[in-house]
Coordinates of C-alpha atoms and ligand atoms in Angstrom, one line a residue:
M1 CA -26.7 7.7 -9.7
S2 CA -26.0 4.1 -10.9
S3 CA -24.5 2.3 -13.9
S4 CA -26.7 -0.3 -14.9
R5 CA -25.1 -1.5 -18.0
A6 CA -25.6 -5.2 -17.0
A7 CA -29.3 -4.8 -16.7
S8 CA -29.3 -3.0 -20.0
T9 CA -28.6 -6.1 -21.6
V10 CA -31.0 -8.1 -20.2
L11 CA -33.8 -5.7 -20.8
L12 CA -32.9 -4.8 -24.2
L13 CA -33.1 -8.9 -25.0
A14 CA -36.5 -8.5 -23.1
S15 CA -37.8 -5.7 -25.2
L16 CA -36.8 -7.0 -28.7
A17 CA -38.9 -10.2 -27.9
A18 CA -41.3 -11.0 -30.5
P19 CA -44.3 -8.3 -30.2
A20 CA -47.3 -10.8 -30.1
V21 CA -47.9 -14.4 -28.7
A22 CA -47.9 -16.4 -31.6
G23 CA -51.2 -18.6 -32.0
S24 CA -53.0 -17.0 -29.2
A25 CA -56.2 -14.8 -29.6
P26 CA -55.8 -11.3 -29.1
I27 CA -57.5 -9.5 -26.4
A28 CA -60.2 -7.7 -27.5
I29 CA -60.7 -4.3 -25.9
D30 CA -63.9 -2.2 -27.3
V31 CA -64.3 1.0 -25.8
D32 CA -67.5 3.2 -26.1
L33 CA -67.1 7.1 -26.1
R34 CA -70.7 7.9 -26.8
E35 CA -71.0 9.1 -23.1
A36 CA -67.6 10.8 -22.7
P37 CA -69.4 14.2 -22.9
R38 CA -70.8 13.5 -19.5
S39 CA -67.4 11.7 -18.1
L40 CA -68.5 8.5 -18.4
V41 CA -66.5 5.7 -20.6
H42 CA -67.4 2.0 -21.0
A43 CA -65.3 -0.3 -21.8
K44 CA -65.7 -4.3 -22.3
L45 CA -62.7 -6.8 -22.6
V46 CA -62.8 -10.3 -23.7
I47 CA -59.2 -11.8 -22.3
P48 CA -58.7 -15.4 -23.4
A49 CA -58.2 -17.6 -19.9
S50 CA -57.8 -21.3 -19.0
P51 CA -60.1 -22.3 -16.1
G52 CA -58.5 -22.1 -12.7
P53 CA -57.5 -18.9 -10.8
L54 CA -56.7 -15.8 -12.7
T55 CA -55.4 -12.1 -11.6
L56 CA -56.1 -9.3 -14.2
V57 CA -54.2 -6.3 -13.4
Y58 CA -54.9 -2.4 -13.9
P59 CA -51.7 -0.4 -15.1
Q60 CA -50.2 1.1 -12.4
W61 CA -47.0 2.8 -13.5
I62 CA -47.8 4.6 -16.5
P63 CA -44.8 5.7 -19.2
G64 CA -43.8 9.1 -19.3
E65 CA -45.6 10.0 -16.0
H66 CA -42.7 8.5 -14.1
G67 CA -45.0 7.2 -11.2
P68 CA -48.0 5.0 -10.1
S69 CA -50.5 7.4 -11.9
G70 CA -52.8 4.7 -13.0
P71 CA -56.2 6.1 -11.8
I72 CA -57.6 3.1 -10.1
R73 CA -60.0 4.8 -8.1
D74 CA -61.8 6.4 -11.0
L75 CA -62.6 2.3 -12.2
A76 CA -66.1 1.7 -11.4
G77 CA -68.9 -0.9 -12.5
V78 CA -66.5 -3.5 -13.0
R79 CA -68.1 -7.0 -13.6
F80 CA -66.4 -10.2 -14.8
R81 CA -68.5 -13.1 -16.8
A82 CA -67.8 -16.5 -18.4
G83 CA -70.0 -19.2 -19.6
G84 CA -72.9 -16.9 -19.3
A85 CA -72.4 -16.6 -15.9
D86 CA -71.3 -13.7 -13.2
L87 CA -67.9 -14.3 -11.9
A88 CA -67.2 -13.4 -8.2
W89 CA -63.8 -11.5 -7.6
Q90 CA -61.9 -9.9 -4.7
R91 CA -59.1 -7.0 -4.9
D92 CA -55.8 -8.2 -3.6
P93 CA -55.6 -6.6 -0.6
L94 CA -51.9 -5.6 -0.5
D95 CA -52.2 -4.6 -4.1
M96 CA -54.9 -2.1 -5.2
Y97 CA -54.3 -2.8 -8.8
A98 CA -55.1 -6.7 -8.8
F99 CA -58.3 -8.3 -9.2
R100 CA -58.6 -12.1 -8.3
L101 CA -60.8 -14.4 -9.9
D102 CA -61.8 -18.0 -10.7
V103 CA -62.1 -19.2 -14.4
P104 CA -64.6 -22.2 -14.5
A105 CA -64.4 -25.2 -16.1
G106 CA -65.0 -25.4 -19.7
A107 CA -64.6 -21.5 -20.3
D108 CA -61.8 -20.2 -22.7
A109 CA -62.6 -16.4 -21.9
V110 CA -63.3 -14.2 -19.3
E111 CA -65.5 -11.1 -20.2
A112 CA -64.7 -7.9 -18.3
S113 CA -66.9 -5.0 -18.5
L114 CA -66.3 -1.5 -16.6
D115 CA -66.7 2.2 -16.6
Y116 CA -63.8 5.0 -16.6
L117 CA -65.1 8.0 -14.6
A118 CA -63.3 10.4 -16.7
P119 CA -62.1 13.1 -13.9
V120 CA -64.1 16.4 -13.9
V121 CA -61.7 17.8 -11.0
A122 CA -57.7 18.3 -11.7
A123 CA -55.3 15.5 -11.3
N124 CA -52.1 14.7 -12.8
F125 CA -51.6 13.9 -16.3
T126 CA -53.8 11.5 -18.1
A127 CA -55.4 10.6 -14.6
G128 CA -56.9 14.1 -14.6
R129 CA -59.6 16.0 -16.7
S130 CA -59.3 14.4 -20.3
T131 CA -63.0 14.5 -21.4
T132 CA -65.4 17.6 -22.2
A133 CA -68.9 18.0 -23.5
A134 CA -67.3 18.8 -26.7
L135 CA -64.0 16.0 -26.7
A136 CA -62.6 13.1 -25.3
V137 CA -59.0 12.2 -24.6
L138 CA -58.4 8.0 -24.4
S139 CA -55.6 6.6 -22.7
W140 CA -56.0 2.8 -23.2
N141 CA -54.6 2.5 -19.7
T142 CA -57.6 3.8 -18.3
V143 CA -59.7 1.0 -19.5
A144 CA -57.1 -1.9 -19.8
L145 CA -56.7 -4.6 -17.7
Y146 CA -54.2 -7.8 -18.5
P147 CA -53.1 -11.2 -17.0
Q148 CA -50.7 -10.4 -13.9
G149 CA -47.2 -11.9 -15.1
A150 CA -48.1 -11.7 -18.8
S151 CA -45.6 -9.4 -20.8
P152 CA -47.6 -6.3 -22.2
E153 CA -45.0 -6.8 -24.7
A154 CA -46.3 -9.9 -25.7
L155 CA -50.2 -9.5 -25.1
S156 CA -52.3 -8.7 -28.6
F157 CA -54.9 -6.4 -28.0
A158 CA -57.5 -5.9 -30.7
P159 CA -59.0 -2.5 -29.9
S160 CA -62.1 -0.5 -31.1
V161 CA -63.8 2.6 -30.1
T162 CA -67.5 4.1 -30.6
L163 CA -67.8 7.4 -31.1
P164 CA -70.4 10.0 -30.2
D165 CA -72.3 10.7 -33.9
G166 CA -70.2 13.6 -35.8
W167 CA -67.3 13.1 -34.2
R168 CA -63.7 12.2 -35.7
Y169 CA -60.7 11.2 -34.6
G170 CA -57.0 11.4 -34.4
T171 CA -54.5 8.5 -33.3
A172 CA -51.2 6.6 -34.2
L173 CA -53.0 3.6 -34.3
E174 CA -53.4 2.0 -38.1
G175 CA -55.2 -0.5 -40.1
A176 CA -58.7 1.1 -39.0
T177 CA -61.8 0.0 -40.5
E178 CA -65.3 2.0 -39.5
S179 CA -68.4 0.7 -39.0
G180 CA -71.2 3.0 -38.5
S181 CA -69.6 5.2 -35.3
T182 CA -67.4 2.2 -34.0
V183 CA -63.7 2.3 -35.4
R184 CA -61.4 -1.1 -35.4
F185 CA -58.0 -1.1 -35.5
A186 CA -55.5 -3.7 -36.6
P187 CA -54.7 -5.9 -33.1
V188 CA -51.4 -4.3 -31.4
S189 CA -49.1 -5.4 -28.4
L190 CA -50.4 -3.8 -25.1
V191 CA -47.3 -1.9 -25.3
R192 CA -48.2 0.1 -28.7
L193 CA -51.6 0.4 -27.1
V194 CA -51.1 2.2 -24.0
D195 CA -48.3 4.3 -26.2
S196 CA -51.0 5.2 -28.8
P197 CA -53.8 7.8 -27.3
L198 CA -57.0 8.4 -29.3
V199 CA -58.4 12.5 -29.4
A200 CA -61.8 12.8 -30.5
S201 CA -64.3 15.8 -31.3
A202 CA -66.9 16.8 -34.0
N203 CA -63.9 20.1 -33.8
F204 CA -61.3 18.2 -35.6
T205 CA -58.9 19.2 -38.2
R206 CA -55.8 17.0 -39.3
V207 CA -52.9 19.2 -40.3
E208 CA -50.5 17.3 -42.7
L209 CA -47.1 18.9 -42.8
P210 CA -45.1 18.7 -46.0
G211 CA -41.4 17.8 -47.2
S212 CA -40.7 14.8 -45.0
D213 CA -39.8 11.1 -46.5
R214 CA -43.0 9.8 -44.0
P215 CA -46.0 11.1 -42.8
H216 CA -46.0 13.6 -40.0
S217 CA -49.3 15.7 -38.8
I218 CA -51.0 17.3 -36.1
D219 CA -54.3 16.3 -35.5
V220 CA -56.5 18.9 -33.3
V221 CA -59.8 18.6 -31.2
A222 CA -61.3 21.7 -29.6
D223 CA -63.9 23.1 -27.4
S224 CA -65.3 25.1 -30.0
P225 CA -65.2 25.2 -34.0
G226 CA -63.1 28.7 -34.2
A227 CA -60.5 27.2 -32.0
L228 CA -59.5 25.1 -35.1
T229 CA -58.4 28.2 -37.1
L230 CA -54.9 28.1 -38.2
P231 CA -52.6 30.8 -38.2
P232 CA -50.6 31.4 -41.4
G233 CA -47.7 29.5 -42.5
F234 CA -48.5 26.8 -39.6
A235 CA -47.8 23.9 -41.3
D236 CA -44.7 25.1 -42.9
A237 CA -43.5 26.1 -39.5
Y238 CA -43.9 22.5 -37.9
A239 CA -42.5 21.1 -40.9
R240 CA -39.0 22.7 -40.5
L241 CA -39.7 21.5 -36.7
V242 CA -39.4 17.9 -38.4
G243 CA -36.6 18.8 -40.7
E244 CA -34.5 20.5 -38.0
A245 CA -35.2 17.1 -35.3
G246 CA -33.9 15.3 -38.7
A247 CA -30.9 16.9 -39.1
L248 CA -30.2 17.4 -35.3
F249 CA -30.5 13.3 -34.7
G250 CA -30.0 11.8 -38.4
A251 CA -32.3 9.0 -38.0
R252 CA -36.3 8.9 -37.0
H253 CA -37.6 5.6 -35.0
Y254 CA -40.8 6.0 -36.0
R255 CA -43.2 4.7 -39.0
H256 CA -45.2 8.2 -38.9
Y257 CA -45.7 10.8 -36.4
D258 CA -49.1 12.0 -35.0
W259 CA -49.1 15.0 -32.5
L260 CA -52.5 14.5 -30.7
L261 CA -53.6 18.3 -29.8
T262 CA -56.4 19.2 -27.5
L263 CA -57.5 22.7 -27.0
S264 CA -59.6 23.2 -24.3
D265 CA -59.9 25.4 -20.9
N266 CA -61.5 22.3 -19.5
V267 CA -58.6 19.8 -19.6
E268 CA -55.3 19.5 -17.8
H269 CA -52.9 21.3 -19.5
F270 CA -49.5 19.3 -20.3
G271 CA -47.8 16.9 -22.7
L272 CA -47.1 12.8 -23.0
E273 CA -44.1 11.4 -25.2
H274 CA -45.6 8.4 -26.8
H275 CA -43.1 6.8 -29.9
E276 CA -45.2 7.7 -32.7
S277 CA -47.4 10.1 -31.2
S278 CA -47.6 12.8 -28.4
D279 CA -50.9 13.6 -26.3
N280 CA -50.2 17.8 -26.1
R281 CA -53.2 19.7 -24.1
L282 CA -53.2 23.5 -24.1
G283 CA -56.2 26.6 -23.6
E284 CA -58.9 26.8 -26.1
R285 CA -57.3 29.8 -27.4
T286 CA -53.8 28.7 -28.0
L287 CA -53.8 29.2 -32.4
L288 CA -55.5 32.1 -31.9
E289 CA -53.0 33.9 -29.6
E290 CA -49.8 34.6 -29.3
P291 CA -48.2 33.6 -25.7
W292 CA -50.3 30.5 -26.4
R293 CA -48.5 29.9 -29.3
K294 CA -44.9 30.2 -28.2
A295 CA -46.2 27.7 -25.2
L296 CA -47.3 25.4 -28.5
A297 CA -44.2 25.7 -29.8
S298 CA -42.2 24.6 -26.6
L299 CA -44.6 21.8 -25.8
L300 CA -44.6 20.4 -29.1
A301 CA -40.8 20.5 -29.6
H302 CA -40.5 18.8 -26.3
E303 CA -42.8 15.9 -27.0
Y304 CA -41.4 14.9 -30.1
V305 CA -37.9 15.3 -29.0
H306 CA -39.1 12.4 -26.7
S307 CA -39.7 10.0 -29.3
W308 CA -35.9 9.6 -29.6
N309 CA -34.7 10.9 -25.8
G310 CA -37.4 9.0 -23.9
K311 CA -38.9 6.3 -26.1
Y312 CA -36.3 4.8 -28.4
R313 CA -33.1 5.6 -26.0
R314 CA -34.7 5.0 -22.6
P315 CA -32.9 5.0 -19.1
A316 CA -32.8 1.2 -17.9
G317 CA -34.8 1.9 -15.0
L318 CA -37.7 3.1 -16.8
V319 CA -37.8 -0.4 -19.0
R320 CA -39.9 -2.5 -17.0
A321 CA -41.2 -6.1 -17.7
D322 CA -44.8 -4.8 -16.8
Y323 CA -46.7 -1.8 -15.9
Q324 CA -47.0 -3.2 -12.2
Q325 CA -43.0 -2.7 -11.7
P326 CA -42.0 0.6 -10.1
F327 CA -39.5 2.9 -12.0
D328 CA -36.1 4.1 -10.9
T329 CA -36.1 7.7 -12.3
G330 CA -32.6 8.7 -11.2
L331 CA -31.9 9.6 -14.9
L332 CA -34.8 11.6 -15.7
W333 CA -32.0 14.7 -15.9
V334 CA -31.1 12.8 -19.7
Y335 CA -34.7 12.0 -20.4
E336 CA -36.5 15.4 -19.3
G337 CA -33.5 17.3 -18.8
L338 CA -31.9 16.8 -22.5
T339 CA -35.1 16.9 -23.9
Q340 CA -35.7 20.3 -22.6
Y341 CA -32.7 22.0 -23.7
L342 CA -33.1 21.0 -27.0
R343 CA -36.8 22.2 -26.5
E344 CA -35.3 25.7 -26.1
L345 CA -33.0 25.3 -29.1
L346 CA -35.3 23.9 -31.8
P347 CA -37.9 25.9 -32.0
A348 CA -35.2 28.8 -32.5
R349 CA -33.8 26.7 -35.4
A350 CA -37.2 26.2 -36.9
G351 CA -37.9 29.8 -36.7
L352 CA -41.0 29.1 -34.0
W353 CA -39.4 31.7 -32.0
S354 CA -36.7 34.6 -32.1
D355 CA -33.2 33.9 -31.0
E356 CA -33.7 37.0 -28.4
Y357 CA -37.1 35.7 -27.4
G358 CA -35.3 32.2 -26.9
R359 CA -32.5 34.0 -24.6
E360 CA -35.5 35.8 -22.5
R361 CA -36.8 32.1 -21.8
L362 CA -33.3 30.7 -20.7
A363 CA -32.8 33.8 -18.5
L364 CA -35.9 33.3 -17.0
I365 CA -34.8 29.6 -16.1
A366 CA -31.5 30.1 -14.3
A367 CA -33.1 33.2 -12.4
N368 CA -35.6 30.9 -11.3
L369 CA -33.0 28.0 -10.3
E370 CA -30.4 31.0 -8.9
Y371 CA -33.8 32.0 -6.5
Q372 CA -34.1 28.1 -5.5
A373 CA -33.3 28.1 -2.0
G374 CA -34.1 24.6 -1.4
R375 CA -30.9 23.7 -3.6
R376 CA -29.3 24.3 -0.5
W377 CA -30.3 20.9 0.8
R378 CA -31.8 19.0 -2.3
P379 CA -29.1 18.0 -4.9
L380 CA -30.4 17.8 -8.3
Q381 CA -30.1 14.1 -8.4
D382 CA -32.7 14.0 -5.8
T383 CA -35.0 15.8 -7.5
A384 CA -34.7 13.1 -10.2
A385 CA -34.9 10.5 -7.8
A386 CA -37.6 11.4 -5.8
A387 CA -40.0 12.6 -9.5
Q388 CA -42.7 10.5 -8.7
V389 CA -43.6 12.5 -5.5
L390 CA -42.6 16.0 -7.0
F391 CA -45.1 16.2 -10.0
G392 CA -47.8 18.1 -9.2
V393 CA -46.7 19.2 -5.7
P394 CA -48.6 22.6 -4.8
S395 CA -46.5 26.1 -5.2
Y396 CA -46.7 26.3 -1.3
W397 CA -42.8 26.7 -0.1
R398 CA -41.8 25.5 -3.8
S399 CA -38.6 27.5 -3.8
W400 CA -37.5 25.8 -0.5
R401 CA -39.0 22.1 -1.5
R402 CA -38.0 22.5 -5.1
G403 CA -39.9 20.8 -7.9
A404 CA -38.9 18.6 -10.4
D405 CA -36.1 20.8 -11.4
F406 CA -34.6 17.9 -13.4
Y407 CA -36.0 19.4 -16.4
D408 CA -34.8 23.3 -16.1
E409 CA -31.8 22.9 -14.3
S410 CA -30.7 20.4 -16.8
V411 CA -30.9 23.0 -19.5
L412 CA -28.3 24.7 -18.1
I413 CA -26.2 21.3 -17.3
W414 CA -26.3 20.3 -20.7
M415 CA -25.6 23.9 -22.0
E416 CA -22.3 23.5 -20.2
V417 CA -21.5 20.2 -21.7
D418 CA -22.7 21.8 -25.6
A419 CA -20.4 24.7 -24.9
R420 CA -17.2 22.7 -23.6
L421 CA -17.7 20.6 -26.4
R422 CA -17.8 23.3 -29.1
A423 CA -15.0 25.6 -27.3
G424 CA -12.9 22.2 -27.0
S425 CA -13.3 21.7 -30.8
K426 CA -12.9 25.1 -32.1
G427 CA -16.7 24.8 -33.2
A428 CA -16.1 21.2 -35.0
R429 CA -18.1 19.7 -32.6
S430 CA -21.3 20.0 -30.4
L431 CA -23.9 18.4 -28.4
D432 CA -25.4 18.1 -32.0
D433 CA -23.1 15.4 -32.5
F434 CA -23.8 13.6 -29.2
C435 CA -27.4 13.6 -29.8
H436 CA -26.5 12.2 -33.7
A437 CA -24.6 9.5 -32.2
F438 CA -26.6 8.5 -29.1
Y439 CA -29.9 8.9 -30.5
G440 CA -29.8 8.3 -34.2
G441 CA -28.2 5.6 -35.8
A442 CA -29.0 4.0 -39.0
E443 CA -32.2 4.5 -40.8
H444 CA -34.2 1.7 -40.8
L445 CA -37.5 2.2 -41.9
D446 CA -38.2 -1.4 -43.5
A447 CA -37.5 -2.8 -40.3
L448 CA -39.4 -0.5 -38.6
E449 CA -42.6 -1.4 -40.3
E450 CA -42.0 -5.0 -39.8
T451 CA -41.5 -5.1 -35.9
G452 CA -42.7 -1.4 -34.8
P453 CA -40.4 1.3 -32.6
E454 CA -37.8 -0.1 -30.8
V455 CA -36.4 0.5 -27.1
R456 CA -33.0 0.8 -26.3
P457 CA -32.3 1.2 -22.7
Y458 CA -29.0 2.9 -21.5
G459 CA -27.1 3.8 -18.0
F460 CA -25.2 6.5 -16.8
D461 CA -21.9 5.2 -18.2
D462 CA -23.2 4.7 -21.7
V463 CA -23.7 8.4 -21.8
V464 CA -20.3 9.3 -20.2
A465 CA -19.2 6.9 -23.0
A466 CA -20.9 8.7 -25.6
L467 CA -19.8 12.1 -24.6
S468 CA -16.3 11.1 -24.4
G469 CA -16.7 9.8 -28.2
V470 CA -17.7 13.1 -29.2
G471 CA -15.2 15.3 -27.2
A472 CA -12.1 14.8 -24.3
G473 CA -13.2 15.6 -21.0
D474 CA -14.0 14.2 -17.6
W475 CA -17.5 14.1 -18.7
K476 CA -18.1 11.6 -15.4
A477 CA -16.7 14.1 -12.9
L478 CA -18.4 17.1 -14.1
L479 CA -21.9 15.2 -14.3
E480 CA -21.2 13.7 -11.1
D481 CA -20.5 17.1 -9.6
R482 CA -23.2 19.2 -11.1
L483 CA -26.2 16.2 -9.9
S484 CA -24.6 16.5 -6.3
S485 CA -24.2 20.2 -5.6
K486 CA -25.9 21.7 -2.8
S487 CA -23.9 25.0 -4.3
E488 CA -27.0 27.7 -3.3
H489 CA -26.1 29.2 -6.9
A490 CA -27.4 27.9 -10.2
P491 CA -25.0 26.0 -12.3
L492 CA -24.3 28.9 -14.9
A493 CA -21.1 28.1 -15.9
G494 CA -22.6 26.8 -19.4
L495 CA -24.4 29.9 -20.1
E496 CA -21.0 32.0 -19.3
A497 CA -19.0 29.7 -21.5
A498 CA -21.3 30.2 -24.6
G499 CA -20.9 34.1 -23.9
W500 CA -23.8 35.2 -22.1
K501 CA -24.4 36.2 -18.4
L502 CA -27.6 36.6 -16.1
V503 CA -28.4 40.5 -15.3
F504 CA -31.5 41.8 -13.7
D505 CA -32.8 45.2 -14.8
D506 CA -36.5 46.9 -14.6
K507 CA -37.3 46.0 -18.1
P508 CA -40.0 43.1 -18.1
N509 CA -39.0 39.5 -19.4
A510 CA -40.6 38.6 -22.5
A511 CA -40.9 35.1 -21.6
L512 CA -42.4 35.9 -18.3
A513 CA -44.7 38.5 -19.6
D514 CA -46.1 36.1 -21.7
R515 CA -46.6 33.6 -18.9
Q516 CA -48.5 36.3 -16.6
A517 CA -50.4 37.1 -20.1
L518 CA -51.5 33.3 -19.7
D519 CA -52.4 33.0 -16.0
G520 CA -52.8 36.5 -15.3
G521 CA -50.5 36.3 -12.2
R522 CA -47.9 38.5 -11.0
D523 CA -44.1 37.0 -10.6
L524 CA -42.1 39.4 -8.2
S525 CA -39.8 36.6 -7.0
Y526 CA -36.6 38.3 -8.3
S527 CA -37.5 41.7 -6.3
L528 CA -40.1 41.2 -3.4
G529 CA -39.8 37.5 -3.6
I530 CA -43.3 36.8 -4.0
D531 CA -45.3 34.6 -6.7
V532 CA -49.1 36.2 -6.8
D533 CA -52.1 34.5 -8.9
K534 CA -54.7 36.8 -10.4
E535 CA -56.9 36.6 -7.4
G536 CA -54.1 38.0 -5.0
T537 CA -53.2 34.6 -3.6
V538 CA -49.6 34.3 -2.6
R539 CA -48.6 31.1 -4.5
D540 CA -45.2 31.2 -2.8
V541 CA -42.8 33.2 -0.7
R542 CA -38.8 33.3 -1.7
V543 CA -36.8 31.8 1.4
G544 CA -34.7 34.4 2.0
S545 CA -36.2 37.3 0.1
P546 CA -37.6 40.7 1.6
A547 CA -41.2 39.3 1.8
D548 CA -39.9 36.0 3.8
Q549 CA -38.4 38.0 6.2
A550 CA -41.2 40.4 6.5
G551 CA -42.9 37.4 7.5
V552 CA -45.4 36.7 4.5
A553 CA -47.0 33.4 4.3
P554 CA -47.7 31.4 1.0
G555 CA -51.4 30.9 0.6
A556 CA -52.1 34.4 2.2
K557 CA -54.6 36.5 -0.1
L558 CA -53.7 40.3 -0.8
V559 CA -56.3 42.8 0.1
A560 CA -54.6 46.1 0.1
V561 CA -51.1 47.6 -1.1
D562 CA -50.2 50.6 0.6
G563 CA -54.0 51.0 2.1
L564 CA -55.2 51.0 -1.7
A565 CA -57.3 48.0 -2.4
W566 CA -55.2 45.3 -4.1
S567 CA -54.9 44.9 -7.5
G568 CA -51.7 43.0 -10.0
D569 CA -51.0 46.5 -11.3
R570 CA -50.9 48.4 -7.8
L571 CA -48.5 45.9 -6.7
G572 CA -46.4 45.8 -9.8
E573 CA -46.3 50.2 -9.4
A574 CA -45.6 50.0 -6.1
V575 CA -42.5 47.5 -6.1
A576 CA -41.6 49.6 -9.5
A577 CA -41.3 53.1 -7.2
S578 CA -39.8 50.9 -4.3
A579 CA -36.2 52.5 -5.2
Q580 CA -37.6 56.2 -4.7
R581 CA -39.1 55.6 -1.5
Q582 CA -38.0 55.4 2.4
V583 CA -40.6 53.6 3.4
P584 CA -41.6 49.8 3.3
I585 CA -44.5 48.7 1.1
E586 CA -47.0 47.5 3.8
L587 CA -48.9 44.7 2.3
L588 CA -52.5 43.8 4.2
V589 CA -53.5 40.2 3.7
R590 CA -56.0 37.7 5.0
Q591 CA -54.5 34.7 6.1
G592 CA -57.4 32.7 7.1
E593 CA -59.6 34.5 9.2
L594 CA -56.7 37.1 10.5
F595 CA -56.0 40.3 8.6
R596 CA -52.7 41.6 9.0
T597 CA -50.4 44.4 7.7
Y598 CA -46.7 43.1 6.6
R599 CA -44.3 45.7 6.2
V600 CA -41.9 44.6 3.5
D601 CA -38.3 46.7 3.1
Y602 CA -37.8 46.3 -0.2
H603 CA -36.3 49.5 -2.3
G604 CA -34.9 47.9 -5.3
G605 CA -37.6 48.4 -8.0
A606 CA -38.7 46.1 -10.2
R607 CA -36.3 43.4 -11.2
Y608 CA -36.5 41.2 -14.3
P609 CA -34.0 38.6 -15.5
H610 CA -32.2 38.9 -19.0
L611 CA -29.1 37.6 -20.9
V612 CA -26.3 40.0 -21.8
R613 CA -23.0 39.4 -23.9
T614 CA -20.0 38.8 -22.3
A615 CA -16.3 39.1 -24.1
G616 CA -16.4 35.8 -24.9
A617 CA -17.3 34.1 -28.3
D618 CA -21.1 34.0 -28.9
L619 CA -21.9 29.8 -28.6
L620 CA -25.5 30.3 -27.8
T621 CA -26.2 31.8 -30.9
A622 CA -24.7 29.2 -32.4
M623 CA -26.4 26.5 -30.7
Q624 CA -29.6 28.3 -31.8
A625 CA -28.9 28.2 -35.5
P626 CA -30.6 26.2 -38.1
R627 CA -28.8 23.1 -39.4
V628 CA -31.3 22.8 -42.5
R629 CA -32.5 26.7 -43.3
P630 CA -30.2 29.5 -44.2
A631 CA -29.7 31.5 -41.1
T632 CA -30.9 34.7 -42.9
A633 CA -34.2 33.5 -44.4
G634 CA -37.3 34.3 -42.1
R635 CA -35.9 33.7 -39.0
R636 CA -38.7 35.9 -37.5
G637 CA -41.6 34.3 -39.6
G638 CA -43.5 31.2 -39.4
A639 CA -46.6 30.0 -36.9
A640 CA -45.2 31.9 -33.9
R641 CA -46.0 35.4 -35.5
Ligands
LIG1 ZN1 -41.1 15.5 -21.0

């Protein structure tokens, strides 16, 4: 944990520099998506240059992905020309993202052409599957080169995209002019370009949200026309999310906001935040099925909050001079963690899910962390510092390794801060006041129109100072303790201070049931100690659990339960009946070439997490209460129903 107040000032000045180099021609970037349906994206760039050595770099450290995820291995057909002749090039042997060439005398520009081999296999985030036969998501960094050492904030790019016949598009880029199937956009800095992806498909609909002082829309592309069918009240429900976020933060730092939403079973499923838009990807039937719609509310709320927490206010270690500089991700427990906390509250406030469903989600988060054995060796702070190696880690021994826990564990920590602020002020102050002070500020739509979105970096001490401005408390000591703790127990003090406690019983958890409905798996983490996918493969074994003690290995495939062919239902029934039987549950598994029976000596019955009330004041319901709508009106209605 470090304070970076001095660094903040320098970076703040850098980020406020003029948005484009006056007098220098923009870099033209023309992207051809007509072969995107067969996983090929073509691009041509014209880069103003002077005679002499020139190094062009490909973006490596991608904002919001928190790591060096620029997909350089999928770049092919790279060719440079100047003055009508091909130029020789060499890769920098110490930097895979750098191409060295010499610009000949008399040339004033280099033409670069390249293909991006749009992935057909899974990979992390935008470096993964982003095109299908019916749609494409274009992340401009996947096709961009720029002169080494130049500031992406100061470089101007003039973008265009050519679409397959009949395709339409959504993007936060402005000033579009169309000519045939080619769309040209107004020049923007490289920062704005990388921050403004584009979705396109023949299956496209744009949902405008009513009732705000600036445009908000959800731009949907899908693998089939039927996937675009909106549930009743969809636009109004998300308009309430916009209203609740506005009431929470008090100011918006974007000119307009576009949720780009891709619905396909053949792309990666994740969200990536941008300042005036976000790239959100879920299954094809998201709008049609209830569990998916809840997942949508969660995803869209999370990415939207990032416009304030992550884009406008950003840890100084994530504000870099260009895309080649490593990130310091140590403050992701604020950037991602507080976003995750607000993701749990805002959908309840907007009526996208019920308070009770919100509690089931929180119970699942708390239980998962309570059963995270790796917390004995890896403190939360290390999960943030090591984010770049923890994203996308496989599921085996996850509870011992720990994953990107700075998301979910921070939910509990920010709830503790919130509960302390509320209790200490008898309900007069809350974490909402911190959000208003730290992420809000004055409305400045005019300035926004002129300069575009602004970045204000911060360090740990800035967070502590802002909390102290809202309510008395040793916030520094509290946060440092939670971040460095190696307690084997999850930090549940906030939940308890909010009037609720974590319990386990045999009733299914509603949020877990939704997750299992989506992926077909069986999560028996809190009973047997295994999480099984729909094929019967053991995704993980919880350290210290009955399955762990019996010797079951992650990756093993269940073949039979108590001598009968494996099925998810049979496994669930055996666990449910375990309290009434004296003998262990017998699991026949295949592990590689070996078949083996494990006797799991478990007799606790089905166990699922829930929250129940304690004697104290119910602060959690106050946290979930809408700020805009009357608490009595339609709390259970909306798009999620
Ligand atoms: Zn996030």
